[in-house]
Coordinates of C-alpha atoms in Angstrom, one line a residue:
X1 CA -120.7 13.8 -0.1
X2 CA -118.3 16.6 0.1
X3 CA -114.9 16.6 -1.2
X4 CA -112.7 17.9 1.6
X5 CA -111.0 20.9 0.5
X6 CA -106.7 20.9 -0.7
X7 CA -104.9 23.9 0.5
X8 CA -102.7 23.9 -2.2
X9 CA -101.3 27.3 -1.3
X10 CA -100.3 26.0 2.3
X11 CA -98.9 23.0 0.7
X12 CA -96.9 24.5 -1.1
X13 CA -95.5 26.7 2.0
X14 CA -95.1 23.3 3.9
X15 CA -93.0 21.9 0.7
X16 CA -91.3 25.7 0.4
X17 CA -90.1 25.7 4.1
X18 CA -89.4 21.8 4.2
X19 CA -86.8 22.3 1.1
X20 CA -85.6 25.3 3.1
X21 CA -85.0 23.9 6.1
X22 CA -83.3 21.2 4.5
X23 CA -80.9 23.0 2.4
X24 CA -80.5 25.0 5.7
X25 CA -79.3 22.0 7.6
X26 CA -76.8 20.9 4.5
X27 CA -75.4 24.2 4.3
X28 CA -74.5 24.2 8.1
X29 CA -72.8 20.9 7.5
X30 CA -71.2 21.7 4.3
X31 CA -69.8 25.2 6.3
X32 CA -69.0 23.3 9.0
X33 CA -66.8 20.3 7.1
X34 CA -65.8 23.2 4.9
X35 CA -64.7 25.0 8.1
X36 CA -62.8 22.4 9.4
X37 CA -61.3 20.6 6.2
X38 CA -60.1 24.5 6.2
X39 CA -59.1 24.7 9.3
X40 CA -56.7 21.2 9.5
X41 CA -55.5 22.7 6.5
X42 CA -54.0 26.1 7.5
X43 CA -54.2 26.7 11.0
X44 CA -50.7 26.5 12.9
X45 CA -50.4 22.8 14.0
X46 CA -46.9 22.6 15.3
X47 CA -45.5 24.6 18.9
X48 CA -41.9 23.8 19.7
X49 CA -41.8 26.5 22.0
X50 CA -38.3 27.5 20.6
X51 CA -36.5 24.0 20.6
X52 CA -35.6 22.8 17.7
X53 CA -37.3 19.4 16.2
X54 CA -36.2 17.0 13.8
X55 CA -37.5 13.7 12.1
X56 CA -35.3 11.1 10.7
X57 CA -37.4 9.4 8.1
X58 CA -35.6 5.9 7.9
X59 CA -35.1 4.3 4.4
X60 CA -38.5 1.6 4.2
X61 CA -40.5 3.4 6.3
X62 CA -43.8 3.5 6.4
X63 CA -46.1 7.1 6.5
X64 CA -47.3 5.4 9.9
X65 CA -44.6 5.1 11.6
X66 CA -43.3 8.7 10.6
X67 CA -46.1 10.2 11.4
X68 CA -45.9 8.1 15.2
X69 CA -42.1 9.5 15.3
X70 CA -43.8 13.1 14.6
X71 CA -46.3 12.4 17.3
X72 CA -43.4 11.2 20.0
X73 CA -42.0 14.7 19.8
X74 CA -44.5 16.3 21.7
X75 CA -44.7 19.8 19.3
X76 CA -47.7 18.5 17.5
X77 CA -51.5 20.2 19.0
X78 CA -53.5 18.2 17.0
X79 CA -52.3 14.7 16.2
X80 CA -55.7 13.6 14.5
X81 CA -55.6 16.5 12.0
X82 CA -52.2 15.9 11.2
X83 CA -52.6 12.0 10.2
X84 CA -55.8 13.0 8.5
X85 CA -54.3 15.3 6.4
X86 CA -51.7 12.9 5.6
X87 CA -54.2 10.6 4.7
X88 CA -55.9 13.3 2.1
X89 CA -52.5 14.4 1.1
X90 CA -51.6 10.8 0.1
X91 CA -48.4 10.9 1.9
X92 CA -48.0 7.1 2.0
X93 CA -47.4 7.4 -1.3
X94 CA -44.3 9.1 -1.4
X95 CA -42.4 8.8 1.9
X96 CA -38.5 10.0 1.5
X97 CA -36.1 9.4 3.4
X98 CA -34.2 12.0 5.1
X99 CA -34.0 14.6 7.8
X100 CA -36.3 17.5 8.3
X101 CA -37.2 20.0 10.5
X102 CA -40.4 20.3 12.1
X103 CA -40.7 24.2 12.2
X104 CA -42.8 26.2 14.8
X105 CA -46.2 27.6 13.7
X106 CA -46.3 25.4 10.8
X107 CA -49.6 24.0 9.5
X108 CA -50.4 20.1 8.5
X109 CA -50.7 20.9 5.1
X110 CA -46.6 22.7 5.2
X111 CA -45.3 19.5 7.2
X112 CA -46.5 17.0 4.8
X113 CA -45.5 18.7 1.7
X114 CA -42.0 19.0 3.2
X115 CA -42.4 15.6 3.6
X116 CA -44.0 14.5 0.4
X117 CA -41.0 16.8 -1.4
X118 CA -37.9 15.6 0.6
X119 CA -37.3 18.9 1.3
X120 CA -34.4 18.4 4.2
X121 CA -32.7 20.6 6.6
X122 CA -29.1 19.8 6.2
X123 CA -26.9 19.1 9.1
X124 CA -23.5 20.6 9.8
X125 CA -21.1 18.1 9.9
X126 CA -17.7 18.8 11.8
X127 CA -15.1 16.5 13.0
X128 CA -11.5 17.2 14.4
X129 CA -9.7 15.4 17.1
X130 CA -9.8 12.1 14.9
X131 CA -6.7 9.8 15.2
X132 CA -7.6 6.2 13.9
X133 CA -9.4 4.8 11.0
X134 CA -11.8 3.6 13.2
X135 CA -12.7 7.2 15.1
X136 CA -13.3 8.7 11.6
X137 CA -16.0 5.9 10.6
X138 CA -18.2 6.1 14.0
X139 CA -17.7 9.9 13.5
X140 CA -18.8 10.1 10.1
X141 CA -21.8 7.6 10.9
X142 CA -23.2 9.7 13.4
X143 CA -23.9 13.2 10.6
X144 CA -26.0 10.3 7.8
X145 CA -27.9 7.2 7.8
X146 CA -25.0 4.6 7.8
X147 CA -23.6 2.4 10.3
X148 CA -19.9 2.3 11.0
X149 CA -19.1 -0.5 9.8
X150 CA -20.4 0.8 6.6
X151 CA -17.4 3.3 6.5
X152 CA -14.9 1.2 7.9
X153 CA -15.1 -1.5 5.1
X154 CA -14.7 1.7 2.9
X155 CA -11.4 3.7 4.6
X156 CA -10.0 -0.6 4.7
X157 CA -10.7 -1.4 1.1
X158 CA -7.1 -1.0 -0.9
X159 CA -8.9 -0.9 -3.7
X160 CA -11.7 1.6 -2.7
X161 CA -9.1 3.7 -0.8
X162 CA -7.1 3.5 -4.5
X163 CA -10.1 4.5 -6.5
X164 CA -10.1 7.7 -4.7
X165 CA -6.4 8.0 -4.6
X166 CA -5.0 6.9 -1.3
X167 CA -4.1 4.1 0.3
X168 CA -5.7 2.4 3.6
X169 CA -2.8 4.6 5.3
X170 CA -2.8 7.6 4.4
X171 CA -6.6 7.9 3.6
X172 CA -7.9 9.8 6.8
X173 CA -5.4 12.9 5.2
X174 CA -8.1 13.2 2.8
X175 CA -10.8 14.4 5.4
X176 CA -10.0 18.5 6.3
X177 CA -11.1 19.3 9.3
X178 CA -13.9 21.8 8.4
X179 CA -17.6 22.4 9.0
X180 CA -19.8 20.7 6.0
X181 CA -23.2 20.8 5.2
X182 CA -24.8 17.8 3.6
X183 CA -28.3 15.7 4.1
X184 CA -28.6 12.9 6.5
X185 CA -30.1 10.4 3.8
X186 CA -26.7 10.0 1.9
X187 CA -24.6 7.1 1.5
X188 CA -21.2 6.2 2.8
X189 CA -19.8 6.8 -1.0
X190 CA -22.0 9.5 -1.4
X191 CA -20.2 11.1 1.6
X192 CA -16.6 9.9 0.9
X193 CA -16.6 11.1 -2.9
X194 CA -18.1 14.2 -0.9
X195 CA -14.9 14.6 0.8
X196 CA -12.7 13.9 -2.3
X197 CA -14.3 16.9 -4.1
X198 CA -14.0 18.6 -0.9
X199 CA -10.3 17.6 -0.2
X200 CA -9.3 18.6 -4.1
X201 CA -11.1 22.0 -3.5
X202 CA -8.5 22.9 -1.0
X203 CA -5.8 21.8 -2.7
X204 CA -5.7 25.0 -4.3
X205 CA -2.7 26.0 -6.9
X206 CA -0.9 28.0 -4.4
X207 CA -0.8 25.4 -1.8
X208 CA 0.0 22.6 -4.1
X209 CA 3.2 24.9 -5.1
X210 CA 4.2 25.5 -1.7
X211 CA 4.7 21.8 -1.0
X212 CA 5.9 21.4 -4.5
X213 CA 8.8 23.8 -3.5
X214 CA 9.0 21.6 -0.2
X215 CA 9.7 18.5 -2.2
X216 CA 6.5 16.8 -0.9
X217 CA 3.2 15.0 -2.4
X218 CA -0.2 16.7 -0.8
X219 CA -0.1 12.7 1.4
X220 CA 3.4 13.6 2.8
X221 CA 2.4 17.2 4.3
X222 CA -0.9 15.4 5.8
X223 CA 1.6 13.3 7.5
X224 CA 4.2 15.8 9.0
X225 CA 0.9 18.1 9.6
X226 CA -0.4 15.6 11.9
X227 CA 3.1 15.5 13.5
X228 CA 3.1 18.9 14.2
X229 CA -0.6 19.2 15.2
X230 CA 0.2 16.3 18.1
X231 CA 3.5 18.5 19.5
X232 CA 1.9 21.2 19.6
X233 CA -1.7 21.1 20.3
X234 CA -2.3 24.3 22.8
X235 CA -0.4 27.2 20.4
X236 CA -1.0 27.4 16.9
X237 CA 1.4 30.2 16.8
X238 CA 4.3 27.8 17.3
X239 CA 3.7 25.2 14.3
X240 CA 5.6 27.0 11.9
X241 CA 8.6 26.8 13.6
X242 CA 7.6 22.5 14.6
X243 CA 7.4 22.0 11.1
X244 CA 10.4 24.0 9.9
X245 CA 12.4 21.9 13.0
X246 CA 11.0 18.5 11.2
X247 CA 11.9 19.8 7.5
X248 CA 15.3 20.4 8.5
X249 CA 15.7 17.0 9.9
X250 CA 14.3 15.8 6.5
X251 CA 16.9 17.5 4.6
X252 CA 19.8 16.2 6.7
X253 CA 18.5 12.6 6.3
X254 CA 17.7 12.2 10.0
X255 CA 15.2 10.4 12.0
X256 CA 12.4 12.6 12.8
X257 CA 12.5 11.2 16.8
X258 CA 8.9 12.4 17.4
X259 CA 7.7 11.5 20.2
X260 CA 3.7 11.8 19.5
X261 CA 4.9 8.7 16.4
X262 CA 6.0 6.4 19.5
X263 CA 2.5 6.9 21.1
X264 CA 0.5 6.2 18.1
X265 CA 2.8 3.2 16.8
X266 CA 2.4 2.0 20.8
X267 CA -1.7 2.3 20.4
X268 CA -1.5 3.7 24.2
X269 CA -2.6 8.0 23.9
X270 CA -2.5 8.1 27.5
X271 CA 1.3 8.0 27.2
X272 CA 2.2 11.7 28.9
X273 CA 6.5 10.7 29.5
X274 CA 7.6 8.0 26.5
X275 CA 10.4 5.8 27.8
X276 CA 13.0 3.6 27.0
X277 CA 10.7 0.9 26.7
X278 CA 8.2 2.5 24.0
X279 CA 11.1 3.5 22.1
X280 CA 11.8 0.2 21.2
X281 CA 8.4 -0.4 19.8
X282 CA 8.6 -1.8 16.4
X283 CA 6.4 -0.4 14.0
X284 CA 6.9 1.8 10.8
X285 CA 5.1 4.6 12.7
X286 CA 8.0 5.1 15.1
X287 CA 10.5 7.5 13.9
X288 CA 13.5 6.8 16.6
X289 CA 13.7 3.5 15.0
X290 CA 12.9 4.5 11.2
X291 CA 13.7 7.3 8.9
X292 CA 11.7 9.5 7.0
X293 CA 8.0 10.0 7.7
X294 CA 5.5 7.2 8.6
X295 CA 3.1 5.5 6.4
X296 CA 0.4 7.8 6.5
X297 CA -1.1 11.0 9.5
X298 CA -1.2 9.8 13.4
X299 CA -4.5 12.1 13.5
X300 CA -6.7 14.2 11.6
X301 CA -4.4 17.5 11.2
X302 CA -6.0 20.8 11.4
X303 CA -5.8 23.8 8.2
X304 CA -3.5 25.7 10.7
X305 CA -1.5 22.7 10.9
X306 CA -1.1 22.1 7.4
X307 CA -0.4 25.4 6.4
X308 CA 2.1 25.8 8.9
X309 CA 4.0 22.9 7.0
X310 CA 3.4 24.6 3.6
X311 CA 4.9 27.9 5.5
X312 CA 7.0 26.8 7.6
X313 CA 10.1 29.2 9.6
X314 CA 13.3 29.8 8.3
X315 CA 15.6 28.7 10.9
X316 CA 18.3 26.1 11.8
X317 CA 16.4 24.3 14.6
X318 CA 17.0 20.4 14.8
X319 CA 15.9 19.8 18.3
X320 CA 13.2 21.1 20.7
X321 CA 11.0 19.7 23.6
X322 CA 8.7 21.1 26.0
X323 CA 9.5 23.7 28.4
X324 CA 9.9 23.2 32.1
X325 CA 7.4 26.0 33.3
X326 CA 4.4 23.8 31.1
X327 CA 3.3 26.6 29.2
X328 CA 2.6 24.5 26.2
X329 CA 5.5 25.7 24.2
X330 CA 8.6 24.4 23.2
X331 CA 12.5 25.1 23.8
X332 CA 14.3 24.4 20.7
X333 CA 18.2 23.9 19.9
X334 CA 20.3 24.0 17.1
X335 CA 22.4 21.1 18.2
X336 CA 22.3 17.7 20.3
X337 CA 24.2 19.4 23.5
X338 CA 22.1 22.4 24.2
X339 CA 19.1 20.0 23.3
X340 CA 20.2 17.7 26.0
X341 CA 20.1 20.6 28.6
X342 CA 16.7 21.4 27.6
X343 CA 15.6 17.9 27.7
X344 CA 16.9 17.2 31.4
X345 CA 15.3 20.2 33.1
X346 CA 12.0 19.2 31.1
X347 CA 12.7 15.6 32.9
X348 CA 13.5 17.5 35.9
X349 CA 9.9 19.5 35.6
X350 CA 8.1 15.9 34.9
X351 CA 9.7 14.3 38.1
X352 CA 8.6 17.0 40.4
X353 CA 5.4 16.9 39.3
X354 CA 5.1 12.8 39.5
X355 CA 4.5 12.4 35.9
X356 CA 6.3 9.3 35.8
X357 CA 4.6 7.6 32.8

């Protein structure tokens, strides 16, 4: 019997193009993954089509629910790519709190590593306007990651308020209305001893010898700052010559009668005509009834305002209230009679135009 014949040449082919054909198909799936693991990797991943995006990334977490936050802003293309690259990128590892931009045209692997690093976009933080304790702390808790509360127990404390030297008074002087930059992850303290350093900073040497030569602590020229910043609101131009009227009265030893004092000691700011009957108010912040200036600033006071105390006009004004035409400015007198004609046609004005209260 015959022994059938082996092509081992053709075997061989057979073997050759089998091995071929299999490395073949591997190398289209190894470009392929490669292709796409390159792809998910730097190819743009993020469209805000011009509008600025922002994640908060909460203290505890999770890289889930970030990454679902990240997703609810509608910039992302492709939300699979992004969670798996977080995924490769380990970014459950090392979530950080804060607050970060999500920038156009960036790519899955840029986002994460901003995440990964905590690298934030700070926020501006600017506050003016403020008159209570109370104002300040849901102000302030609206720039970081801290609840009102949180900075109300803080400005309240005598003895926190004392560390930082202040009182629960006078502490609001120590925020200067100013635009600040600082991240969104840090603390109530962090942000108070923020505003210390801040606060010290502009206490420069020539201010602090200006109110020096005006026989006042850096607290007292908050205080009649925030005087002058409620009388005259509309015309910075004018404060110099408010506070000079208000120094004057302090050198004489007489009541500062300031009207604005009576409205915050009365806790009623809609108060546009103060009576009789809100003069009689009894409360340390009303100046008809006591001498000197009150415990501590009726509002946040602006620079202008402060440094129009610290340079205040030369002049022998004791009196002054608004004028009748409602300009904003003032009529001021050097004595009680020509202050009193000033007064009544101001009255007059307030009459005629109903302002009864």
């Amino acid at each position: 019997m015959t022994k059938p014949r082996i092509d081992y040449k053709a075997n061989a082919l057979r073997r050759r193009n089998r091995f071929a054909y299999t490395v073949g198909v591997l190398g289209i799936i190894f470009i392929t993954f490669f292709y796409y693991f390159y792809q998910i990797f730097v190819t743009p991943n993020v469209e805000t089509k011009g509008r600025p995006t922002y994640v908060l990334v909460r203290r505890g977490q999770t890289a889930k629910a970030v990454l679902d936050s990240i997703d609810r802003t509608g910039v992302i293309v492709d939300k699979l790519s992004l969670h798996f690259v977080a995924r490769l990128m380990k970014y459950d590892k090392l979530v950080k709190p804060g607050r970060y931009e999500i920038k156009d045209g960036y790519t899955n692997r840029q986002l994460i590593s901003d995440l990964r690093a905590g690298r934030q976009s700070p926020l501006k933080l600017t506050f003016q306007n403020i008159r209570l304790r109370r104002d300040l702390a849901q102000k302030l808790s609206t720039a970081i990651d801290a609840r009102p509360h949180q900075f109300d127990s803080l400005l309240s404390s005598p003895t926190y308020t004392k560390s930082l030297g202040f009182d629960t008074t006078n502490i609001i002087g120590m925020f200067i209305p100013n635009t600040y930059e600082l991240y969104w992850n840090s603390s109530a303290d962090n942000l108070m001893q923020r505003m210390k350093k801040e606060y010290e900073k502009f206490w420069t040497p020539a201010r602090d010898a200006k109110r020096k030569k005006l026989g006042l602590t850096r607290e007292q020229v908050s205080t009649l700052a925030s005087i002058v910043e409620a009388e005259q609101q509309q015309h910075a131009d004018e404060r110099p010559r408010v506070a000079g009227v208000y120094l004057n009265r302090l050198k004489r030893n007489m009541k500062l009668q300031a009207d604005p004092t009576v409205v915050y000691a009365n806790n009623d700011f809609t108060i546009k005509r103060v009576l009789n009957v809100h003069l009689q108010k009894d409360s340390p912040y009303n100046t008809y009834k006591y001498a000197g200036l009150p415990p501590g600033p009726i509002n946040l006071p602006s620079i202008a305002s402060i440094d129009a105390v610290l340079n205040p006009e030369e002049h022998n004004y004791l009196y002054f209230c608004a004028k009748e035409d409602f300009s904003g400015y003032h009529a001021f007198a050097t004595n009680e009679a020509g202050h009193l004609v000033n007064a009544r046609r101001y009255q007059a004005a307030l009459s005629r135009a109903g302002i009864m209260k």
